[in-house]
Short mmCIF file of C-alpha atoms in Angstrom, two decimals:
data_model
loop_
_atom_site.label_atom_id
_atom_site.label_comp_id
_atom_site.label_asym_id
_atom_site.label_seq_id
_atom_site.Cartn_x
_atom_site.Cartn_y
_atom_site.Cartn_z
CA MET A 173 118.97 -75.85 86.91
CA THR A 174 122.52 -76.36 88.14
CA LYS A 175 125.14 -73.70 88.74
CA SER A 176 127.19 -75.18 85.91
CA GLU A 177 124.24 -74.89 83.50
CA LEU A 178 123.63 -71.28 84.56
CA LEU A 179 127.29 -70.37 84.04
CA GLN A 180 127.29 -72.04 80.63
CA TYR A 181 124.12 -70.20 79.58
CA ILE A 182 125.46 -66.80 80.66
CA LYS A 183 128.85 -67.36 79.03
CA LYS A 184 127.21 -68.50 75.80
CA HIS A 185 125.28 -65.25 75.51
CA GLY A 186 128.03 -62.92 76.80
CA GLY A 187 125.70 -60.03 77.46
CA GLY A 188 122.19 -58.88 78.08
CA ILE A 189 119.90 -55.98 78.74
CA ILE A 190 120.35 -54.19 82.05
CA ALA A 191 117.51 -52.10 83.45
CA THR A 192 118.26 -49.29 85.89
CA GLN A 193 116.30 -46.40 87.37
CA SER A 194 117.23 -42.74 87.03
CA SER A 195 117.23 -40.35 89.99
CA SER A 196 113.90 -39.00 88.71
CA GLY A 197 112.43 -42.52 88.68
CA ASN A 198 112.54 -43.06 84.93
CA PRO A 199 113.37 -46.56 83.71
CA ARG A 200 116.42 -46.98 81.51
CA ALA A 201 117.77 -50.01 79.71
CA ALA A 202 120.99 -50.76 77.86
CA PHE A 203 122.75 -53.73 76.34
CA VAL A 204 125.99 -54.60 78.15
CA ALA A 205 128.59 -57.26 77.49
CA PHE A 206 129.48 -58.98 80.72
CA ALA A 207 131.53 -61.77 82.17
CA VAL A 208 130.33 -64.09 84.91
CA SER A 209 132.22 -65.28 87.97
CA ASP A 210 131.92 -68.71 89.55
CA GLN A 211 129.67 -67.03 92.14
CA LEU A 212 127.28 -66.00 89.31
CA GLU A 213 128.29 -62.35 89.63
CA LEU A 214 127.78 -60.41 86.40
CA ILE A 215 130.68 -58.06 85.65
CA PHE A 216 130.89 -55.30 83.06
CA ASP A 217 132.82 -52.13 82.42
CA THR A 218 131.34 -48.74 81.69
CA VAL A 219 132.32 -45.10 81.72
CA LYS A 220 131.30 -42.80 84.53
CA SER A 221 129.66 -40.49 82.02
CA SER A 222 127.11 -43.17 81.06
CA ARG A 223 123.50 -42.99 82.17
CA LYS A 224 123.68 -46.48 83.69
CA TRP A 225 126.61 -45.50 85.92
CA GLU A 226 124.81 -42.32 87.00
CA ASN A 227 121.65 -44.33 87.74
CA LEU A 228 123.60 -46.82 89.86
CA GLN A 229 124.82 -43.97 92.08
CA HIS A 230 121.20 -43.41 93.15
CA PHE A 231 119.62 -46.90 92.92
CA ASN A 232 121.83 -49.96 92.98
CA LYS A 233 119.06 -52.48 92.36
CA VAL A 234 119.04 -53.74 88.77
CA ALA A 235 117.36 -56.24 86.52
CA VAL A 236 119.02 -58.07 83.64
CA VAL A 237 117.59 -60.19 80.84
CA ILE A 238 119.86 -62.62 79.03
CA GLY A 239 118.80 -64.46 75.90
CA GLY A 240 115.58 -64.40 73.99
CA TRP A 241 117.11 -62.98 70.82
CA ASP A 242 118.53 -66.20 69.39
CA ASN A 243 115.21 -67.99 68.66
CA SER A 244 116.04 -70.60 71.31
CA GLU A 245 112.88 -69.82 73.33
CA THR A 246 115.01 -69.46 76.47
CA THR A 247 115.70 -66.51 78.75
CA LEU A 248 117.38 -65.83 82.05
CA GLN A 249 116.03 -63.01 84.20
CA VAL A 250 118.29 -61.76 86.98
CA GLU A 251 117.62 -59.27 89.75
CA GLY A 252 120.49 -58.10 91.87
CA ILE A 253 122.52 -55.45 93.62
CA ALA A 254 125.19 -53.57 91.68
CA ASP A 255 128.36 -52.18 93.20
CA GLU A 256 131.81 -50.90 92.26
CA PRO A 257 134.35 -53.02 94.09
CA THR A 258 137.73 -51.62 95.11
CA GLY A 259 141.03 -53.12 96.19
CA GLN A 260 141.35 -56.90 96.06
CA GLU A 261 137.70 -57.39 95.09
CA LEU A 262 138.20 -55.09 92.09
CA GLU A 263 141.28 -57.07 91.09
CA ARG A 264 139.34 -60.32 91.41
CA ILE A 265 136.41 -59.23 89.27
CA GLN A 266 138.72 -57.60 86.71
CA SER A 267 140.56 -60.90 86.30
CA VAL A 268 137.21 -62.58 85.56
CA TYR A 269 136.25 -59.81 83.15
CA PHE A 270 139.60 -59.78 81.32
CA ALA A 271 139.51 -63.56 80.92
CA ALA A 272 136.27 -63.14 78.97
CA PHE A 273 137.18 -59.83 77.30
CA PRO A 274 140.99 -59.45 76.98
CA GLU A 275 140.50 -56.22 75.03
CA GLY A 276 139.04 -54.72 78.20
CA ARG A 277 142.58 -54.21 79.50
CA ASP A 278 143.07 -51.55 76.82
CA ARG A 279 140.14 -49.59 78.23
CA LEU A 280 141.90 -49.25 81.60
CA GLU A 281 143.65 -46.28 80.01
CA TRP A 282 140.35 -44.46 79.64
CA GLU A 283 139.99 -41.69 82.19
CA ASP A 284 136.55 -42.60 83.52
CA ILE A 285 136.34 -46.37 83.08
CA THR A 286 134.99 -48.42 85.95
CA HIS A 287 133.93 -52.01 86.60
CA ILE A 288 130.51 -52.91 87.95
CA ARG A 289 129.54 -56.15 89.65
CA ILE A 290 125.98 -57.40 89.97
CA LYS A 291 125.36 -59.86 92.79
CA PRO A 292 122.20 -61.82 91.96
CA THR A 293 119.42 -61.91 94.53
CA TRP A 294 116.87 -63.71 92.33
CA LEU A 295 116.88 -65.41 88.96
CA ARG A 296 114.47 -67.21 86.70
CA TYR A 297 115.45 -69.43 83.81
CA SER A 298 112.62 -70.01 81.34
CA ASP A 299 112.67 -72.58 78.55
CA PHE A 300 109.53 -72.46 76.42
CA ASN A 301 110.48 -75.37 74.21
CA ASN A 302 108.54 -78.61 74.39
CA PRO A 303 108.16 -79.45 77.22
CA PRO A 304 108.40 -75.98 78.78
CA SER A 305 110.28 -75.60 82.05
CA ILE A 306 110.94 -72.80 84.49
CA ALA A 307 113.50 -72.71 87.29
CA GLU A 308 113.39 -69.90 89.83
CA LEU A 309 115.98 -69.30 92.54
CA ASP A 310 115.81 -66.80 95.41
CA THR A 311 118.71 -65.41 97.43
CA ASN A 312 118.96 -68.39 99.78
CA GLN A 313 118.81 -70.90 96.94
CA LEU A 314 121.50 -68.98 95.04
CA ARG A 315 123.79 -69.05 98.10
CA ALA A 316 123.32 -72.81 98.34
CA LEU A 317 124.50 -73.41 94.75
#
């Protein structure tokens, strides 16, 4: 699967389920709308009072599932590291996010809004149509894209 195809797939779906881990070790999942950068970074906004933000303060490793709900028999699984960029990196990811979600600019007025970036370390695209195909990329393969 090419980088272009991955970007197209992620943009088409516009969101997915993110799985995080609480400080007590409990799994938690939530749907988030996210944008994607040309480096395949997933970007979303959230409030600092959310469980996912709290979880990310303790464990920054996440898993995301995109697709599977549109009867297309395709999914994209992503594992990665989440962070909260600042400075120029924050400005860069916000520009990507606002290009996909212009209404996100209005949320900047919220007191506890923040932007999270997920840098993929592994992904697996599965297409169970006929013929089925699976493409899996690790960290080194993702860097080479």
